Each structure stands twice: as structure tokens, then as C-alpha cells.
Amino acid sequence: FSLSLLKYYQVKQNGFTASPQCSNENIFNHNALILFQLFINNEWHDAVSGKTFPTINPTTGEIICHVAEADRADVEKAVKAAQNAFKLGSPWRRMDASHRGLLLSRLADAIERDAAYLAELETLDNGKPYAVSYSVDIPNVVKCLRYYAGWADKWEGKTIPIDGNFFCYTRHEPIGVCGQIIPWNFPLLMQAWKLGPALATGNTVVMKVAEQTPLTALYVASLIKEVGFPEGVVNILSGMGPTAGAAIASHMDIDKVAFTGSTEVGHLIQQASGSSNLKKVTLELGGKSPNIILSDANLEDAVEQSHFALFFNQGQCCCAGSRTFVQADIYDEFVERSVVRANRRVVGNPFDLKTEQGPQIDEEQFNKILGYIGSGKREGAKLMCGGGVAADKGYFIQPTVFGNVQDNMTIAQEEIFGPVMQILKFETLEEVVSRANDTKYGLAAAVFTKDIDKAHYVSNTLRAGTVWVNCYDVFGAQAPFGGYKASGNGRELGEYGLDNYTEVKTVKRSEWCINYMYMYVMHHGKTRNMSS
Amino acid sequence: MRSSSVGHLAINPGRSLKSQSQICWKNPTDAGKSTTDPPHPHTHTYIHAHTHTTHTHTHIGMTSSKIEMPGEVKSDPAALMASLQLMPAPVPNPEIKYTKIFINNEWQDSVSGKVFPTYNPATGEQIIEVQEADKADVDKAVQAARLAFSLGSVWRTMDASERGRLLSKLADLVERDSVYLATIESLNSGKPFLPTLFVDLQGTIKTLRYFAGYADKIHGSTIPMDGQFLTFTRYEPIGVCGQIIPWNFPLMMTAWKLGPALACGNTIVLKPAEQTPLTCLYIAALIKEAGFPPGVVNILPGFGPTAGAAMAAHKGIDKVAFTGSTEVGKVIQETAGKTNLKRVTLELGGKSPNIIFADSDLDLAVEQAHQGVFFNAGQCCTAGSRIYVEEPIYDEFVKRSVERAKRKIVGSPFDPTTEQGPQISREQQNRVLEFVQSGISEGAKLECGGKALGLKGFYVEPTVFSNVTDDMRIAREEIFGPVQQIMKFKTIEEVIERANNSDYGLAAAVFTNDINKAITVSTAMQAGTVWINCYNAMSSQCPFGGYKMSGNGRELGEIGLKEYSEVKTITMKMVTKNS
């Protein structure tokens, strides 16, 4: 045991107390070093370069700690480990599929056991309200891992009645070494979305976590080791996109890369794959999702859901309902009520259980959002509330609502990724569908109406990977999620999520005996069920 | 033995067996050679035994084709030996806590006040008395199950993933108590303790986990139907399921039945076999501990003609699943026809052919054919009880099979060296011996065995018949005992026809190194499962069930879920349509 591990196990024995009054000290007095290093081959490593970078508490703007900064050389080490773990005859390749499932299930159990600690750490590093990390992020992480645990031994190939004298079947085989690059808005949940299907199908993983939020992922690394995943199956690197991320995307020995983040970087990933080894690419990118409120909708419900659709997670959701289209006859009332709701939103210390909205993730995002608010005002949208900074330290922004937004404004076209709501007016169904689809994105959409025909019409015609009817941001590990158009490539979650981590092998075997069997049957005429 | 509802039993774990005057025969049919096999020092015997058991499991493993060790797999011999030292021993003097009827998560006495004894087949002695469910108790249980299934109930409104979670917890609890459960299973069914722990318990745990994972993956589909419609299907639970299980794998059959039924969201009235109610009742306690809502699972120990018949005929039961004899299977199907057309799935008897070609690996074929018929004292519906051997190797095969059968260690289930325990009951023992007599009188050649063994308990010697012809009773009827029939064949066409010439169609096997023969035979067999160069290789992922009179429907695998689902097609009018 290294010193860090020893500390870690001592902490395990003493146990954590779930206190929402978290400070840097009581988190890191416990298991300091383990959280700061790169996880390769079930061991903790400093970066080859010796470099570290600071991770910031967005509530205060202060440094929490310094974390090892992975670069190309560390990616190289991690890929070697992952390749080794994926070698023919390795424990991981020889393991029963059901046992892979059991390990994933044990990982879910371990995360559930340490839920309070992980939620604290997530809130500290990300700024999302503790009440949300504890009751939304962590339970969904656990459920996602359990869901894919169950798939491990159910991902079946087929036998295929091919023409001619051949016996044909398919095997679902893992792709190999998968690079996975995850964002900072749901650090733990995105990690589970990536690990679940990749491990259930038997791949090995080199994961780069967002430089803004490396801490919980590294803690999960220790749990991965604890529950007994073989060495090298999961390797977790903290580092920056342009260095470590780019090294993953262009690595010749990585067989697949899965990226969740901005559309801009998504383009780079796909290009890097093309210019290197044509690794398989799945992308889950940005959005500018339309949320369509018809005049027959339950208004109170629609206002609340639309508020939630945009402001959840400080507006930092790829599927945020950031174009709220409201039918003309209820437009004014909807805007008025939405402003009332936004003004009621509790912004503050994320460890306060009453807090609905914490800080934005970092200074860069904070400034970017303020810039978008400025452009909205400049381009003629009507600022109904908010629009400014909400605290004298940290990266807090007031809940902001714009009325009279036009489709051609920047705030109606680009992803703001902040607590800024755009409300647009429409007259007819055909018009709103056409305007809603007039975007390069296609991640999600929603429609609020009591009319079943209108609900069908809108949900069938929107170009989006997910459509919610009379609800928003409803997720389940069972239901696939992903984007049309520039919002991504492939689907995560559900059975579909397994496709992205599978190579299908078709085996065809020459079979003279089938012919022989026909002759036999014609001769004897007795044998039943020949073809089965 | 006592008849109180709670009793303590004296179990003698392996180490102390021989000093406790328990049955323990070495080479039972070859006592003259026993001088070459002196008693080992205890520790040595113990290690030897485990090695042996492990070896057995390698071949007959019901859940995996490889050795399952607690903890990590040891690859080098020294580590393997070290791990064998840690092999678990049975629980000494296990307390039997549960002997009542389990309805609505409560323990209840039978309405009639009747009890029945359950026995230790290794000694013939009574273990304890159990409450005897009858029609009135079935009525109570069905009422509880119906209530648990009513719209809006806790069970009906539960997330599918949560149902899976409960099943997964149940698996964890079975794993926690697996040594205790294996001890009771051994005690009540006579099957050797170590195989019980490594085969039956693992099979039980893995089956529950497998179906736990399926709970939220039972997908309906949306269907591109003609016209302006949205059509989708929902897989809904059938309702109250009656499940009647046999005594040969009491725990594993419980898991095979509970797993898919609960994953799909049904409620259950389950009757374990009257010979082996104890482990099933303990599972009931674990079901409650795991947190299943009251009434979801009800477990009623009782007899077939009373409780079982009441279930098959009950109008409040929507589906009945039965594993047992073909004879009773017919009665169940008939009863369903007479009453409410409840859905019926049946897993019944077999007379499975095991075809050995001259080009096969003979050592492997002999050992697998031996395990194929003798596993679980021959009490397997899949038993490979018609062994067809190609002419050129027939004599050699018979000779080696006889040698292997003579080496078989029959003894106390708690002796770690034991390969074969007693038959389940005096009735079964007599039935097996009667079959042996018919074999002799119809002209088959008794190569070894053929007699009862020991003064108490229901033991039968490992028995091998050669020169068996297809028309003999021992070649046509299910013996369900340690009796191996070896027949001769000349051509592939001939053996296919003879193998298929049976009312049964549960399983079959073929041993050959020729890939084309393997595919020809496996394609031609009228059997629900065909093994190639292996036998009894079963796993919760793979469907299992019978052609012809071996049953109806399939258990395990994804297809096992279909037997517990009603498909509902919902079609909704739409105004417009687009692709």
C-alpha cells in the first residue's frame, strides 16, 4: 500500500459523516493524496511531467487543491495499461460476462455506500447544490451502473438463417480500448454513463475527466479498484482537453472515443479520428432545445417545468430548454409568471439545503454568460429580470429572463449554458415546428399541451433525439439519449447505448451437412424440426 | 427427531464424519480392493475430497464451465491447495426456523391444522414436521397474491428497476446464507454438500441476479403499422402465478421460477415439493428480509394431489408453471383446460440421448457420459440416460464406464469425498430398483451395481447396463436414478432416428471431434438443449425446456420472460403521419 492508499483505508474504517457543512479541510484531511493523482493500472501515479493544476471551488473562486496534470505521456501509459488488460487471455477477457455485471453492481453498491461523501465532493468541486447532487446525481449514477450491470450477460448475438449451406451467427465483441472524455456539468453521472455500457460490454477504458471537476471521478477510481476490477480495465486521467484530450482523440491504439462536451470540440474529436486511425466516435454535444408551450397547456405546470428545463443545474445542461416558444394568446401571462418564478429562485451557498442555484462552474463560463446577456440587451430582447452578477465572490449569476426574443438573436441561436431564459412567441403549430427545427442542434425538445393530436404532431415532427411531452429533463438509465444533427452522434443509455461499445462479428461456416440433412429427411421423412 | 416447529439437528461435517458412524462407503461395489485405499488422515482426506469435488464440478457445472472458487481463481497449484484448505464446511447443528406456511409475508399454520414430516434421505429419519397446505390455504394465498397484484398496489406501482433491486438483494441474502442453505439442502435432499454449495447455490444466486438485471429491460416495441396510427406494445405481468417445483434441485428450481416471474412483475403462489420444503421456506424468510411487499410471494409446503391440484384448478390463478413428471404435467394441462384456461408452462421428464462417436475424445466422453447420468444420483430431468456408442468403441466405452461407475464414491452427503448421496425417498429407491430388475429380466447385461446400499437411507449402487436395446423399459422410461444404459449404433442416420424415437425431447448430447457430425446431430435432435462435447452445461443466460412431452415453454434466458408476460398492443389514432 502506498501511503495514500493507507490513508484511504483508514478513512474507510472511520467512516464519513454526511454533513452539508463541508469545507476543504474536512474533505482532504481524510484522503488527501488519493484524489490528486492519475489512476493507471489500479495504481496512483504522478504525471510524467510532474505537472499539477489547481481545481477551483466555484462558490468562492479559491483553489481546493492541485491535481496531477496528465499529458500525452500519461495517456501513453494509460493506453498501454488498457491494451494489456484487453489482451487475449487476460483476466478481463476471460471473465464471465455475468461477473463483469457483478463488478459493476458492486461499484454501484460502493458508490451508494459513500453517497454522502461523493455528493459533498461533487458540490465542492462543481458548485451544484448539495441537495441536488445527493438526491439527483448520485442516485442516477447508482441506477445507471446497476442498469448496465444487468446487461453484461444479456447482450446477445444471433444465429442467422443465411441462404445456402452455411451456418451463420454473430458475436457481440467489445471494441477494445475506449477513450472517454467527460464534461464538468455532471461529473459523476457522465462518468457512469460512460463506464456502464463500456464495461458491461467488456471494453477497457482510458477516461479523461474535466479539468474543472476531477475530484469525484478520482474517488470513484478508488472504488473501482476496491470492488475488484482487474488492473488496467479502467484508467482515469485528470487533464486538459488540448493536451490529454487531444492525445486520446488522435491515439493510434485507442479503438473508440466517446466525448461529451461542446459541439466545437466535438468537431475536433471527429477530425482527429479521421486523421489518425478512424477510431469509432460517439459524441454527445450541445443543444438549443425548443420547449413549445401550446395555449391549451396547464399553464402553472408549463411555467414551472419550463423554468426547471432552463435553470436546472445553473443552466449548465446540454439539453436545457433554452428556446421557450409560447403560443401568442398566453404569451404575456407566461412571461409574467416565468419572471415571478425566476425572481423566487434561491441563489446561494450550494451547501445550504434551501439553495436552488449555485455558482457557474468557472470564471470563463461566468464571463461568457454575462457576455450573452449583454448581446441579448444589445440586440433588442427585453430583459425581464436578472442579468447581473449575484454575489461578490464566486461565479454566481442572477436568474435571468428575456422576453420578446427573436429567432435571429444570438441568445436564440447559441448555447449559453447559463441561467438565462429566452421566451419567444408563436402563432401556429406549423410555424413553431418549422422555427423549432431551424437550428443546427437537435438534442432535445418538449411540448406542453393537453391535446393528444397536437402532442403527436409536434413530437413526431421535431428533429431531436429526445422529446418530452408535458415534462422536461426526465431521464432514466433505460431510455436512450443523444442528438440529431450537430448535437451528436450515437446514443447513450438504454439498450442502444451498448451498440456504441460493440463490434459485431459475423461468423459463417461452410456446412455440407445441411444438404446432407435434406437428403436424409427426404429419404426417411420422419425427422421433425429440421431447421431449428 | 422432534416435531416441534423449531429444531436443532446434529450435522456431522466432513472432518468428523467417520468417527460419527455415518454412512461412508469407499468403492461400494468393489470392497475387496479397499485395502488399497486406506483411510486418510482427516486433513488429507479433506483436501483430497475438495480436489475431487472441484473436478466433478468442472464437468457437471450447472452454472459455469469453469471451476468456481470463493474469491479469486487460483491458477498455480500451490495457491489452489491453499484455497482448498479454506473450503467451507457445513453448518454444525443448523437450526431449522421455518416450517410454516408463508402467506402475505407472515408465517401461518395450515387451516386444517395438519402437519407432515420431512425426512433426511441419508438416514430415513424424520427431520421435522412442516405445516401442510391444502385447498383452503391455497385460497388464502391466492387472495394475498391477488391483493398484491391489484391496480395501484405497492408492487404494481413500483419502478421496474426497483423490482430488479429487490431480486438483487434476495441474491445477496442467499449468498450471505449460502453455507447454511447448502447444509439444509443436503440434509433434506441427500445431495452432497460441496456440490450443493458450488452448483446449486451458485446457480440459485446467479439466476436471481440474471433476472434482477432484466426487470427494467423487458422492452415492448413501437410498431410502424399501416394507416394513421401509433402502435406500441407493453409487456405486462400475467398476474397471479402458481408455481409447483420438484425435489431434485429445490433451491435452484425456486430461483428459476421466482426470477423471471418477479422480474416481470407477477405475484406468486409457490408450492415446493413435499420431500424438500425446508430451503424453500428459508428463502421465504429472505424474501421478506429483502423487502418484497406482502403477498407478492407466498410459499405453501404441501402435496401435489391436494395443494398442487388446488393451484392447477384455481380460478384466481392466471398461470401455472410446473416442473416435475410428465404424468403430472398432463394432469396440470388438463386441469387448466377444465378451469380458466390459465397459461401453462411445463418442464417435465426426459430420456435424453447421449451420442458418442468413435472419433471423440474417449476419456472426455466416458467421464461426461458418466456425469451426464449419475449427477445428482441420477435425479435430473436432463439425465443422459440413453448412451448411444458407435460400434468400434462400444466395448472399450462400456469397460471404462463400468470402471468409472465402480470408482464412484457413494456415502453421506456431508462427507466431502462423497460423489453420490441417497435417492430422495424410499419410494424412489424402490422404483429405481424395480427398473433395474426389469432391465435384467428383459435381457440387458448388468455390468455393475444394481442393488440397494446400506442399512438405512435410500441408497442405490451406481449401476451400468450394456447390451441395452431400444425396446427395453430401461431404454424407454425415465428411471431417475443412478442407472446407465449403454446402447450400440453403426451409422449416423440410424442413431439420429433412434435417438429421436422417444416421447421425450428435453436434452441430447453428441461427442465427436468432427464439426460436421456435431452440427448434423445437433440440428437433427428433437430436443430443447443439445450439448456438444459436454453435458449438463447450463447457465441462467441460456434457455432450457422440452420438445414433445418433455414440456412446454422455456425457462431461463430472455425467452424465459415471455412465459411470464402478457403482451398488450396499444393503438392510438393520429391526425398525421410522417416517417
Coordinates of N, CA and C in Angstrom, one line a residue, chain A residues 257-400:
Chain A
V257 N -13.5 6.5 -29.3 CA -13.5 7.6 -28.4 C -15.0 8.1 -28.3
A258 N -15.3 8.3 -27.0 CA -16.7 8.9 -26.7 C -16.4 10.2 -26.0
F259 N -17.1 11.2 -26.5 CA -16.9 12.5 -26.0 C -18.2 13.2 -25.6
T260 N -18.3 13.8 -24.5 CA -19.5 14.6 -24.2 C -18.9 16.0 -23.8
G261 N -19.5 17.0 -24.5 CA -19.0 18.4 -24.3 C -19.5 19.3 -25.4
S262 N -18.7 20.3 -25.8 CA -19.3 21.2 -26.7 C -19.2 20.7 -28.2
T263 N -20.1 21.3 -29.0 CA -20.1 20.9 -30.4 C -18.8 21.3 -31.1
E264 N -18.2 22.4 -30.6 CA -16.9 22.9 -31.2 C -15.8 21.8 -31.0
V265 N -15.7 21.3 -29.8 CA -14.7 20.3 -29.5 C -15.1 19.0 -30.2
G266 N -16.4 18.7 -30.3 CA -16.9 17.5 -31.0 C -16.3 17.4 -32.4
H267 N -16.3 18.6 -33.1 CA -15.8 18.6 -34.4 C -14.3 18.2 -34.4
L268 N -13.6 18.7 -33.4 CA -12.1 18.4 -33.4 C -11.9 16.9 -33.2
I269 N -12.7 16.3 -32.3 CA -12.6 14.9 -32.0 C -12.8 14.1 -33.2
Q270 N -13.8 14.4 -34.0 CA -14.2 13.6 -35.2 C -13.0 13.8 -36.2
Q271 N -12.5 15.0 -36.3 CA -11.4 15.2 -37.2 C -10.2 14.4 -36.8
A272 N -9.9 14.4 -35.5 CA -8.7 13.7 -35.1 C -8.8 12.2 -35.3
S273 N -10.0 11.7 -35.2 CA -10.2 10.3 -35.5 C -9.9 10.1 -37.0
G274 N -10.4 11.0 -37.8 CA -10.2 10.8 -39.3 C -8.8 10.9 -39.6
S275 N -8.0 11.8 -39.0 CA -6.6 11.9 -39.4 C -5.7 10.9 -38.6
S276 N -6.3 10.2 -37.7 CA -5.4 9.2 -37.1 C -5.8 7.8 -37.5
N277 N -6.5 7.0 -36.7 CA -6.8 5.6 -37.0 C -8.3 5.3 -37.3
L278 N -9.1 6.3 -37.6 CA -10.5 6.1 -37.9 C -11.2 5.4 -36.7
K279 N -10.7 5.8 -35.5 CA -11.4 5.2 -34.3 C -12.9 5.5 -34.3
K280 N -13.7 4.6 -33.8 CA -15.1 4.9 -33.7 C -15.4 6.1 -32.8
V281 N -16.3 6.9 -33.2 CA -16.6 8.2 -32.5 C -18.0 8.2 -32.1
T282 N -18.3 8.4 -30.8 CA -19.6 8.8 -30.4 C -19.5 10.2 -29.7
L283 N -20.5 11.0 -30.0 CA -20.5 12.4 -29.5 C -21.8 12.8 -28.8
E284 N -21.7 13.4 -27.7 CA -22.9 14.0 -27.1 C -22.6 15.4 -26.9
L285 N -23.2 16.3 -27.7 CA -22.7 17.7 -27.7 C -23.8 18.7 -27.3
G286 N -23.7 19.9 -27.8 CA -24.5 21.0 -27.3 C -25.9 20.9 -27.9
G287 N -26.7 21.9 -27.4 CA -28.1 21.9 -27.9 C -28.6 23.3 -27.7
K288 N -29.7 23.6 -28.4 CA -30.5 24.8 -28.2 C -31.9 24.3 -28.3
S289 N -32.3 23.6 -27.2 CA -33.6 22.8 -27.3 C -34.8 23.6 -27.2
P290 N -35.8 23.4 -28.1 CA -37.0 24.2 -28.1 C -38.0 23.5 -27.1
N291 N -38.7 24.4 -26.4 CA -39.7 23.9 -25.4 C -41.0 24.7 -25.8
I292 N -41.9 23.9 -26.3 CA -43.1 24.5 -27.0 C -44.3 24.4 -26.1
I293 N -44.9 25.6 -25.8 CA -46.0 25.7 -24.9 C -47.2 26.1 -25.7
L294 N -48.2 25.2 -25.8 CA -49.4 25.5 -26.6 C -50.4 26.1 -25.6
S295 N -51.3 26.9 -26.2 CA -52.2 27.7 -25.3 C -53.2 26.8 -24.5
D296 N -53.3 25.6 -24.9 CA -54.2 24.7 -24.1 C -53.5 24.0 -22.9
A297 N -52.2 24.3 -22.7 CA -51.5 23.6 -21.7 C -51.9 24.0 -20.3
N298 N -51.6 23.2 -19.4 CA -51.8 23.6 -18.0 C -50.7 24.6 -17.7
L299 N -51.1 25.8 -17.5 CA -50.2 26.9 -17.5 C -49.2 26.9 -16.3
E300 N -49.8 26.6 -15.2 CA -48.9 26.6 -14.0 C -47.8 25.5 -14.1
D301 N -48.2 24.4 -14.6 CA -47.3 23.3 -14.8 C -46.3 23.6 -15.8
A302 N -46.7 24.2 -16.9 CA -45.8 24.6 -18.0 C -44.8 25.6 -17.6
V303 N -45.2 26.6 -16.8 CA -44.3 27.6 -16.3 C -43.2 27.0 -15.4
E304 N -43.7 26.1 -14.5 CA -42.7 25.5 -13.6 C -41.7 24.6 -14.3
Q305 N -42.3 23.8 -15.2 CA -41.4 22.9 -16.0 C -40.5 23.6 -16.9
S306 N -40.9 24.7 -17.5 CA -40.1 25.5 -18.4 C -38.9 26.1 -17.6
H307 N -39.3 26.6 -16.4 CA -38.3 27.2 -15.5 C -37.2 26.2 -15.2
F308 N -37.7 25.0 -14.8 CA -36.8 23.9 -14.4 C -36.0 23.5 -15.6
A309 N -36.6 23.4 -16.8 CA -35.9 23.0 -18.0 C -34.7 23.9 -18.3
L310 N -34.8 25.1 -18.0 CA -33.8 26.0 -18.3 C -32.8 26.2 -17.2
F311 N -33.3 26.4 -16.0 CA -32.5 26.8 -14.9 C -31.8 25.6 -14.1
F312 N -32.3 24.4 -14.4 CA -31.7 23.3 -13.7 C -30.2 23.2 -13.9
N313 N -29.5 23.0 -12.8 CA -28.0 22.9 -12.8 C -27.4 24.2 -13.3
Q314 N -27.9 25.3 -12.8 CA -27.4 26.6 -13.2 C -27.5 26.9 -14.7
G315 N -28.4 26.2 -15.4 CA -28.5 26.3 -16.8 C -27.4 25.5 -17.6
Q316 N -26.6 24.8 -16.8 CA -25.5 24.1 -17.5 C -25.9 22.7 -17.9
C317 N -26.9 22.6 -18.7 CA -27.3 21.3 -19.2 C -27.3 21.3 -20.7
C318 N -26.8 20.3 -21.4 CA -26.7 20.3 -22.8 C -28.2 20.3 -23.4
C319 N -29.1 19.7 -22.6 CA -30.5 19.6 -23.1 C -31.3 20.8 -22.6
A320 N -30.7 21.8 -22.0 CA -31.5 22.9 -21.4 C -32.6 23.4 -22.4
G321 N -33.8 23.6 -21.9 CA -34.8 24.2 -22.8 C -34.6 25.7 -23.0
S322 N -33.7 26.0 -23.9 CA -33.3 27.4 -23.9 C -34.0 28.3 -25.0
R323 N -34.9 27.6 -25.7 CA -35.8 28.4 -26.6 C -37.2 28.0 -26.2
T324 N -37.8 28.9 -25.4 CA -39.2 28.6 -24.9 C -40.2 29.3 -25.8
F325 N -40.8 28.5 -26.7 CA -41.8 29.0 -27.6 C -43.2 29.0 -27.0
V326 N -43.8 30.1 -26.9 CA -45.1 30.2 -26.2 C -46.1 30.7 -27.2
Q327 N -47.3 30.1 -27.2 CA -48.3 30.5 -28.2 C -48.8 31.9 -27.8
A328 N -49.2 32.7 -28.9 CA -49.4 34.1 -28.7 C -50.5 34.5 -27.6
D329 N -51.6 33.7 -27.5 CA -52.6 34.1 -26.6 C -52.3 33.9 -25.1
I330 N -51.3 33.1 -24.8 CA -50.9 33.0 -23.4 C -49.5 33.6 -23.2
Y331 N -48.9 34.2 -24.2 CA -47.5 34.7 -24.1 C -47.3 35.6 -22.9
D332 N -48.1 36.7 -22.9 CA -47.8 37.7 -21.8 C -47.9 37.1 -20.4
E333 N -49.0 36.3 -20.2 CA -49.1 35.7 -18.9 C -48.0 34.8 -18.6
F334 N -47.6 34.0 -19.6 CA -46.5 33.1 -19.4 C -45.2 33.8 -19.0
V335 N -44.9 34.9 -19.7 CA -43.7 35.6 -19.4 C -43.8 36.2 -18.0
E336 N -44.9 36.8 -17.6 CA -45.1 37.3 -16.3 C -44.9 36.3 -15.2
R337 N -45.5 35.2 -15.4 CA -45.4 34.1 -14.4 C -43.9 33.6 -14.3
S338 N -43.3 33.5 -15.5 CA -41.9 33.0 -15.5 C -41.0 33.9 -14.8
V339 N -41.2 35.2 -14.9 CA -40.4 36.2 -14.2 C -40.6 36.1 -12.7
V340 N -41.9 35.9 -12.3 CA -42.1 35.7 -10.9 C -41.4 34.5 -10.3
R341 N -41.4 33.5 -11.1 CA -40.8 32.2 -10.7 C -39.2 32.4 -10.6
A342 N -38.7 33.1 -11.6 CA -37.2 33.3 -11.7 C -36.8 34.2 -10.5
N343 N -37.6 35.2 -10.2 CA -37.3 36.1 -9.1 C -37.3 35.3 -7.7
R344 N -38.1 34.3 -7.7 CA -38.2 33.5 -6.4 C -37.1 32.5 -6.3
R345 N -36.3 32.3 -7.4 CA -35.3 31.3 -7.3 C -34.2 31.6 -6.3
V346 N -33.9 30.6 -5.5 CA -32.9 30.9 -4.4 C -31.5 30.6 -4.9
V347 N -30.7 31.6 -4.9 CA -29.3 31.5 -5.4 C -28.5 31.7 -4.1
G348 N -27.5 30.8 -3.9 CA -26.6 30.9 -2.8 C -25.7 29.8 -2.6
N349 N -25.2 29.7 -1.3 CA -24.2 28.7 -1.0 C -24.8 27.3 -1.3
P350 N -24.1 26.5 -2.1 CA -24.7 25.3 -2.6 C -24.8 24.2 -1.4
F351 N -24.1 24.5 -0.3 CA -24.3 23.5 0.8 C -25.5 23.9 1.7
D352 N -26.1 25.0 1.4 CA -27.4 25.4 2.1 C -28.5 24.6 1.4
L353 N -29.2 23.8 2.2 CA -30.2 22.9 1.6 C -31.4 23.6 0.9
K354 N -31.6 24.9 1.2 CA -32.6 25.7 0.5 C -32.2 26.2 -0.9
T355 N -30.9 26.1 -1.1 CA -30.4 26.7 -2.3 C -30.9 25.9 -3.6
E356 N -31.4 26.7 -4.6 CA -31.8 26.1 -5.8 C -30.7 26.2 -6.9
Q357 N -29.9 27.3 -6.8 CA -28.9 27.6 -7.8 C -27.6 28.0 -7.2
G358 N -26.6 27.3 -7.5 CA -25.2 27.6 -7.1 C -24.5 28.5 -8.1
P359 N -23.2 28.5 -8.0 CA -22.4 29.3 -8.9 C -22.2 28.6 -10.3
Q360 N -21.8 29.3 -11.3 CA -21.4 28.7 -12.6 C -20.1 28.0 -12.3
I361 N -19.7 27.2 -13.3 CA -18.5 26.3 -13.0 C -17.2 27.1 -12.8
D362 N -17.0 28.1 -13.7 CA -15.7 28.8 -13.6 C -15.8 30.2 -14.1
E363 N -14.7 31.0 -14.0 CA -14.7 32.4 -14.4 C -15.0 32.5 -15.9
E364 N -14.4 31.6 -16.7 CA -14.6 31.7 -18.1 C -16.1 31.6 -18.5
Q365 N -16.7 30.6 -18.0 CA -18.2 30.4 -18.3 C -19.0 31.6 -17.7
F366 N -18.6 32.1 -16.6 CA -19.2 33.2 -15.9 C -19.2 34.4 -16.8
N367 N -18.0 34.7 -17.4 CA -17.9 35.9 -18.3 C -18.6 35.7 -19.6
K368 N -18.6 34.4 -20.1 CA -19.2 34.1 -21.3 C -20.7 34.4 -21.2
I369 N -21.3 33.9 -20.1 CA -22.7 34.1 -19.9 C -23.1 35.6 -19.8
L370 N -22.3 36.3 -19.1 CA -22.5 37.8 -18.9 C -22.5 38.4 -20.3
G371 N -21.6 37.9 -21.1 CA -21.4 38.4 -22.5 C -22.7 38.2 -23.3
Y372 N -23.3 37.0 -23.2 CA -24.5 36.7 -23.9 C -25.7 37.6 -23.4
I373 N -25.7 37.8 -22.1 CA -26.8 38.7 -21.6 C -26.6 40.1 -22.2
G374 N -25.4 40.6 -22.3 CA -25.2 41.8 -23.0 C -25.6 41.8 -24.4
S375 N -25.4 40.8 -25.1 CA -25.8 40.7 -26.5 C -27.3 40.7 -26.6
G376 N -27.9 40.0 -25.7 CA -29.4 40.0 -25.8 C -30.0 41.4 -25.6
K377 N -29.4 42.1 -24.7 CA -29.9 43.5 -24.5 C -29.6 44.3 -25.7
R378 N -28.4 44.2 -26.2 CA -28.0 45.0 -27.4 C -28.9 44.7 -28.6
E379 N -29.2 43.4 -28.8 CA -29.9 43.0 -30.0 C -31.4 43.2 -29.8
G380 N -31.9 43.8 -28.7 CA -33.3 44.2 -28.6 C -34.2 43.3 -27.9
A381 N -33.7 42.3 -27.2 CA -34.6 41.5 -26.4 C -34.9 42.3 -25.1
K382 N -36.0 41.9 -24.5 CA -36.4 42.7 -23.4 C -36.0 41.9 -22.1
L383 N -35.1 42.5 -21.3 CA -34.6 41.9 -20.1 C -35.7 42.1 -19.0
M384 N -36.3 40.9 -18.6 CA -37.4 41.0 -17.7 C -37.0 40.9 -16.3
C385 N -35.9 40.2 -16.0 CA -35.3 40.2 -14.7 C -33.9 39.7 -14.7
G386 N -33.2 39.9 -13.6 CA -31.8 39.4 -13.5 C -30.9 40.1 -14.4
G387 N -29.9 39.4 -15.0 CA -29.0 40.0 -15.9 C -27.7 40.4 -15.4
G388 N -27.5 40.2 -14.0 CA -26.2 40.6 -13.4 C -25.6 39.5 -12.6
V389 N -24.5 40.0 -11.9 CA -23.8 39.1 -11.0 C -24.6 39.0 -9.7
A390 N -24.6 37.8 -9.1 CA -25.4 37.6 -7.9 C -24.7 37.6 -6.6
A391 N -23.3 37.7 -6.6 CA -22.6 37.6 -5.3 C -21.3 38.3 -5.5
D392 N -20.6 38.7 -4.4 CA -19.4 39.5 -4.6 C -18.2 38.5 -4.7
K393 N -18.4 37.3 -4.5 CA -17.3 36.3 -4.8 C -17.9 35.1 -5.4
G394 N -17.1 34.2 -6.0 CA -17.6 33.1 -6.7 C -18.2 33.5 -8.0
Y395 N -18.8 32.5 -8.7 CA -19.3 32.8 -10.0 C -20.8 32.7 -10.1
F396 N -21.5 33.5 -9.3 CA -22.9 33.5 -9.2 C -23.5 34.5 -10.2
I397 N -24.5 34.0 -10.9 CA -25.3 34.9 -11.9 C -26.7 34.9 -11.5
Q398 N -27.4 36.0 -11.6 CA -28.8 36.1 -11.3 C -29.6 35.4 -12.3
P399 N -30.7 34.7 -11.9 CA -31.6 34.1 -12.8 C -32.1 35.2 -13.7
T400 N -32.0 34.9 -15.0 CA -32.3 36.0 -16.0 C -33.4 35.5 -17.0

